[in-house]
Coordinates of C-alpha atoms and ligand atoms in Angstrom, one line a residue:
M1 CA -1.0 2.8 27.8
T2 CA 0.4 4.5 24.6
G3 CA 0.2 3.0 21.4
R4 CA 2.7 1.6 19.0
L5 CA 2.6 4.7 16.7
E6 CA 1.6 7.3 19.3
D7 CA 1.6 10.8 17.8
K8 CA 3.2 9.6 14.5
V9 CA 1.7 11.0 11.4
A10 CA 0.9 8.6 8.7
I11 CA -0.3 8.9 5.2
V12 CA -2.1 5.9 3.7
T13 CA -2.8 5.7 0.1
G14 CA -5.6 3.4 -0.9
G15 CA -7.0 4.1 2.4
A16 CA -10.6 4.1 1.2
S17 CA -10.9 0.3 0.9
G18 CA -9.6 -3.1 1.6
I19 CA -6.0 -3.4 3.1
G20 CA -5.5 0.5 3.0
R21 CA -8.7 0.7 5.2
A22 CA -7.5 -1.9 7.4
I23 CA -4.2 0.0 7.9
C24 CA -5.9 3.3 8.6
Q25 CA -8.0 1.6 11.3
R26 CA -5.2 -0.4 12.8
F27 CA -2.8 2.7 12.9
G28 CA -5.6 4.8 14.5
Q29 CA -6.0 2.3 17.2
E30 CA -2.3 2.6 17.8
G31 CA -2.3 6.5 18.3
A32 CA -1.2 7.6 14.9
K33 CA -2.8 10.5 13.2
V34 CA -3.8 9.3 10.0
V35 CA -4.2 10.9 6.5
V36 CA -6.8 8.7 4.4
A37 CA -5.6 9.4 1.0
D38 CA -7.7 8.1 -2.0
R39 CA -9.4 9.1 -5.2
N40 CA -12.5 7.3 -3.6
I41 CA -13.9 10.0 -1.4
A42 CA -17.0 8.3 -0.4
G43 CA -14.7 5.3 0.6
A44 CA -12.3 7.6 2.4
E45 CA -15.2 9.0 4.3
E46 CA -16.5 5.8 5.4
T47 CA -13.1 4.8 6.6
L48 CA -13.0 7.8 8.8
T49 CA -16.3 6.8 10.2
L50 CA -15.2 3.4 10.8
M51 CA -12.1 4.8 12.5
G52 CA -14.1 6.8 14.8
A53 CA -12.1 9.8 13.6
T54 CA -12.0 13.4 14.9
P55 CA -10.3 16.3 13.2
E56 CA -7.5 16.0 15.7
N57 CA -6.5 12.4 14.8
A58 CA -7.4 12.0 11.2
A59 CA -8.1 13.6 7.8
M60 CA -8.8 12.6 4.3
V61 CA -7.2 13.9 0.9
D62 CA -8.8 13.4 -2.5
V63 CA -5.7 12.5 -4.6
N64 CA -4.9 10.6 -7.7
I65 CA -1.5 9.2 -7.0
S66 CA -0.5 9.3 -10.7
D67 CA -0.5 13.2 -10.7
S68 CA 2.6 14.8 -9.3
F69 CA 0.7 18.0 -8.3
Q70 CA -2.0 16.3 -6.4
V71 CA 0.5 14.1 -4.7
E72 CA 2.6 17.2 -3.5
R73 CA -0.6 18.7 -2.2
M74 CA -1.5 15.6 -0.4
V75 CA 1.9 15.7 1.7
D76 CA 1.5 19.3 2.2
A77 CA -2.0 18.8 3.6
A78 CA -0.6 16.1 6.0
V79 CA 2.2 18.5 7.3
T80 CA -0.1 21.4 7.4
Q81 CA -2.6 19.6 9.4
F82 CA -0.6 17.6 11.8
G83 CA 2.7 19.3 11.6
R84 CA 5.0 16.6 10.2
L85 CA 5.1 13.5 8.4
D86 CA 6.6 10.1 9.9
I87 CA 4.9 7.4 7.7
L88 CA 3.9 6.7 4.2
I89 CA 2.1 3.6 3.3
N90 CA 1.9 3.1 -0.6
G91 CA -1.3 0.9 -0.8
A92 CA -3.4 2.4 -3.8
A93 CA -3.1 0.3 -7.0
I94 CA -5.2 -1.2 -9.6
L95 CA -5.4 -4.8 -10.8
I96 CA -7.0 -5.2 -14.4
R97 CA -7.2 -8.8 -15.5
T98 CA -5.9 -8.9 -19.0
P99 CA -5.7 -11.6 -21.8
P100 CA -2.3 -13.2 -22.5
L101 CA 0.6 -10.7 -23.5
V102 CA 0.1 -10.6 -27.2
E103 CA -3.5 -9.4 -26.7
V104 CA -2.8 -6.8 -23.9
D105 CA -4.1 -3.6 -25.0
E106 CA -1.3 -0.9 -24.6
V107 CA -3.8 1.5 -22.9
L108 CA -4.2 -1.0 -20.1
W109 CA -0.5 -1.4 -19.8
D110 CA 0.0 2.4 -19.4
L111 CA -2.9 2.8 -16.9
T112 CA -1.4 0.0 -14.8
M113 CA 2.2 1.5 -14.7
E114 CA 0.9 5.1 -14.2
T115 CA -0.9 4.0 -11.2
N116 CA 1.1 1.2 -9.7
V117 CA 4.6 2.3 -10.4
K118 CA 4.4 5.9 -11.2
G119 CA 2.1 6.6 -8.2
V120 CA 4.4 4.9 -5.7
F121 CA 7.3 6.8 -7.2
L122 CA 5.6 10.2 -6.7
C123 CA 4.4 9.6 -3.3
C124 CA 8.0 8.5 -2.3
K125 CA 9.2 11.7 -4.2
H126 CA 7.2 14.1 -2.3
A127 CA 7.1 12.4 0.9
I128 CA 10.7 11.8 1.5
P129 CA 11.8 15.5 1.8
A130 CA 9.0 16.0 4.3
M131 CA 10.5 13.1 6.5
T132 CA 14.1 13.8 6.2
V133 CA 13.5 17.5 7.4
N134 CA 12.7 15.9 10.8
G135 CA 15.3 13.2 10.8
G136 CA 13.6 10.4 9.0
G137 CA 10.6 8.1 8.7
S138 CA 9.3 5.0 7.5
I139 CA 7.8 4.0 4.2
V140 CA 5.9 0.7 3.5
N141 CA 5.1 -0.1 -0.1
I142 CA 2.5 -2.6 -1.0
S143 CA 3.6 -5.1 -3.7
S144 CA 2.1 -8.6 -4.3
M145 CA 3.2 -12.2 -4.8
S146 CA 2.5 -11.4 -8.4
G147 CA 5.5 -9.1 -8.4
V148 CA 7.8 -12.1 -7.0
R149 CA 6.7 -15.0 -9.1
G150 CA 4.4 -13.5 -11.7
V151 CA 0.8 -14.7 -12.5
G152 CA -1.1 -15.6 -15.5
Y153 CA -4.1 -13.4 -15.2
S154 CA -2.3 -9.8 -15.8
V155 CA 1.2 -9.2 -17.2
P156 CA 0.8 -5.3 -16.6
Y157 CA -0.2 -5.9 -12.9
A158 CA 2.6 -8.4 -12.3
V159 CA 5.4 -6.4 -13.9
S160 CA 4.3 -3.4 -12.1
K161 CA 4.4 -5.0 -8.7
A162 CA 7.9 -6.4 -9.5
G163 CA 8.7 -2.6 -10.2
V164 CA 7.5 -1.9 -6.7
I165 CA 9.8 -4.3 -5.2
H166 CA 12.7 -2.8 -7.1
L167 CA 11.9 0.8 -6.4
T168 CA 12.0 -0.2 -2.7
T169 CA 15.4 -1.6 -2.8
V170 CA 16.9 1.4 -4.7
A171 CA 15.0 4.0 -2.7
A172 CA 16.5 2.5 0.4
S173 CA 19.8 2.3 -0.9
Q174 CA 19.6 6.0 -1.3
Y175 CA 17.7 7.3 1.9
T176 CA 18.3 4.7 4.7
S177 CA 21.4 6.9 5.7
Q178 CA 19.2 9.8 6.0
G179 CA 16.8 8.1 8.4
V180 CA 14.0 6.9 6.0
R181 CA 13.4 3.1 6.3
I182 CA 11.7 2.0 3.1
N183 CA 10.3 -1.6 3.0
C184 CA 7.9 -3.5 1.0
I185 CA 5.5 -6.4 1.5
A186 CA 4.2 -8.9 -1.0
P187 CA 0.8 -10.4 0.0
G188 CA -0.7 -13.4 -1.7
G189 CA -4.5 -13.5 -2.0
V190 CA -6.3 -11.3 0.5
D191 CA -10.2 -11.0 0.7
T192 CA -10.6 -7.3 -0.3
P193 CA -12.8 -5.7 -3.1
Q194 CA -9.9 -5.7 -5.6
M195 CA -9.4 -9.3 -5.2
R196 CA -13.1 -10.3 -5.5
G197 CA -13.5 -7.8 -8.4
S198 CA -10.4 -9.5 -10.2
T199 CA -11.5 -13.0 -9.5
A200 CA -13.4 -14.4 -12.5
S201 CA -16.4 -15.7 -10.4
A202 CA -17.6 -16.6 -7.0
E203 CA -16.7 -20.1 -7.6
A204 CA -13.2 -19.3 -8.7
F205 CA -12.8 -17.1 -5.5
A206 CA -13.9 -20.0 -3.4
G207 CA -11.5 -22.1 -5.2
R208 CA -8.7 -19.9 -4.0
N209 CA -9.0 -21.4 -0.5
E210 CA -8.7 -24.9 -1.9
G211 CA -5.0 -26.2 -1.9
H212 CA -4.1 -23.4 0.4
P213 CA -1.9 -24.7 3.4
M214 CA -4.2 -22.7 5.7
G215 CA -7.3 -23.5 3.7
R216 CA -8.1 -19.6 3.1
V217 CA -6.8 -16.5 1.7
G218 CA -5.7 -13.8 4.2
T219 CA -7.6 -10.9 5.8
A220 CA -6.8 -7.3 5.5
D221 CA -6.3 -7.1 9.1
E222 CA -3.5 -9.8 8.9
I223 CA -1.8 -7.6 6.3
A224 CA -2.3 -4.5 8.5
N225 CA -0.5 -6.2 11.4
L226 CA 2.8 -6.7 9.3
V227 CA 2.5 -3.1 7.9
L228 CA 2.1 -1.9 11.5
W229 CA 5.2 -3.6 12.6
L230 CA 7.3 -2.3 9.7
A231 CA 6.0 1.2 10.1
S232 CA 6.7 1.3 13.8
D233 CA 9.9 1.7 15.6
E234 CA 10.1 -2.0 16.5
A235 CA 11.5 -2.5 13.1
S236 CA 14.1 0.1 13.4
Y237 CA 16.8 -2.1 11.9
V238 CA 14.7 -3.0 8.9
S239 CA 15.1 -1.2 5.5
G240 CA 15.3 -2.4 1.9
S241 CA 13.5 -5.6 2.6
T242 CA 10.5 -7.2 1.1
Y243 CA 8.3 -9.5 3.2
I244 CA 6.3 -12.1 1.5
I245 CA 3.0 -12.6 3.7
D246 CA 0.8 -15.5 2.0
G247 CA 0.0 -17.8 4.7
G248 CA 2.8 -20.2 3.3
A249 CA 1.2 -20.5 0.0
W250 CA 4.3 -20.1 -1.9
A251 CA 6.4 -22.3 0.3
G252 CA 3.7 -25.0 0.0
A253 CA 3.7 -24.7 -3.8
Q254 CA 7.5 -25.6 -4.1
Ligands
LIG23 N1 -6.3 -8.1 -2.4 C1 -5.3 -9.0 -2.6 O1 -5.4 -10.1 -2.9 C2 -3.9 -8.3 -2.9 C3 -2.8 -9.2 -2.9 C4 -1.6 -8.8 -3.2 C5 -1.4 -7.4 -3.3 N2 -2.5 -6.4 -3.1 C6 -2.1 -5.0 -3.2 O2 -2.7 -4.5 -1.8 C7 -2.9 -3.1 -2.2 C8 -4.5 -2.8 -1.7 O3 -5.2 -3.8 -2.4 P1 -6.8 -4.0 -2.2 O4 -7.0 -5.6 -2.3 O5 -7.1 -3.5 -0.7 O6 -7.4 -3.2 -3.1 P2 -8.8 -2.2 -3.2 O7 -9.1 -2.2 -4.7 O8 -9.9 -2.7 -2.2 O9 -8.3 -0.8 -2.7 C9 -7.4 0.0 -3.6 C10 -7.6 1.4 -3.4 O10 -6.7 2.2 -4.2 C11 -7.4 3.3 -4.6 N3 -6.7 3.7 -5.9 C12 -6.6 3.2 -7.1 N4 -6.0 4.0 -7.9 C13 -5.9 5.0 -7.3 C14 -5.2 6.3 -7.8 N5 -4.7 6.5 -8.9 N6 -5.1 7.3 -6.9 C15 -5.5 7.2 -5.5 N7 -6.2 6.1 -5.1 C16 -6.4 4.9 -5.9 C17 -9.0 2.8 -4.8 O11 -9.9 3.9 -5.0 C18 -9.1 2.0 -3.7 O12 -9.7 2.5 -2.6 C19 -2.8 -2.9 -3.7 O13 -1.5 -2.2 -3.8 C20 -2.8 -4.3 -4.3 O14 -2.1 -4.2 -5.4 C21 -3.7 -6.8 -2.8

């Protein structure tokens, strides 16, 4: 039986951890050739091990997505090793809890924008030409519910994630006609190192399950399933959209 991404070549930024890692594993199971792209090399190696990767079906690239030269090198590495680029998943991001807006350190604002917005911009900028040369591809940007409705714990993060949603819409308006579908997902809480690290305490983490319509936060595998569908040809008529995936939390809060 052939996989849903058989022989497609995919770059997954943030592939060393959490949601990005789950996407790498899922894509590998579905027959994709996967480039695990992250600045956390030890984590990226662990992802390759968990995938049971071989040089024929997976590779890793050490990249800081805020650096244009490094991002260009990442795309070149994927094309050189696997011959083409079909899929880009923009998963890498940082979440730094901040005090209310007046007390937010400018440095944290800049760092968050450099990573979460400029990083996604640069990855799209360098990946799109590598896709259009072969007739197109699929990009999935990972925003957050913070970017849809704002959250109290980090102004820079929420604004950066709103930027990712707009970047998706504008980019789709420019490149869908050239065969590149560009979509976005906005997850609610997902149990990953980022979420545990940004939640004030173990009690606060447990508290996130209370009041949720499903009584729990999401898993990285559940997010990977939506990303898989968007990346695959099954979503051939989908572009410029943002999908909320939060287990009904937002609907339940209204
Ligand atoms: N976990 C959640 O609750 C949640 C909710 C909504 C959205 N998200 C989003 O999902 C995505 C994945 O989140 P996660 O929870 O798996 O996070 P994570 O912290 O577990 O993984 C993020 C990865 O991005 C990498 N990274 C960060 N900055 C980088 C840079 N400049 N260059 C290269 N790599 C970099 C990190 O090394 C890490 O491996 C992020 O975009 C995050 O904002 C997460």
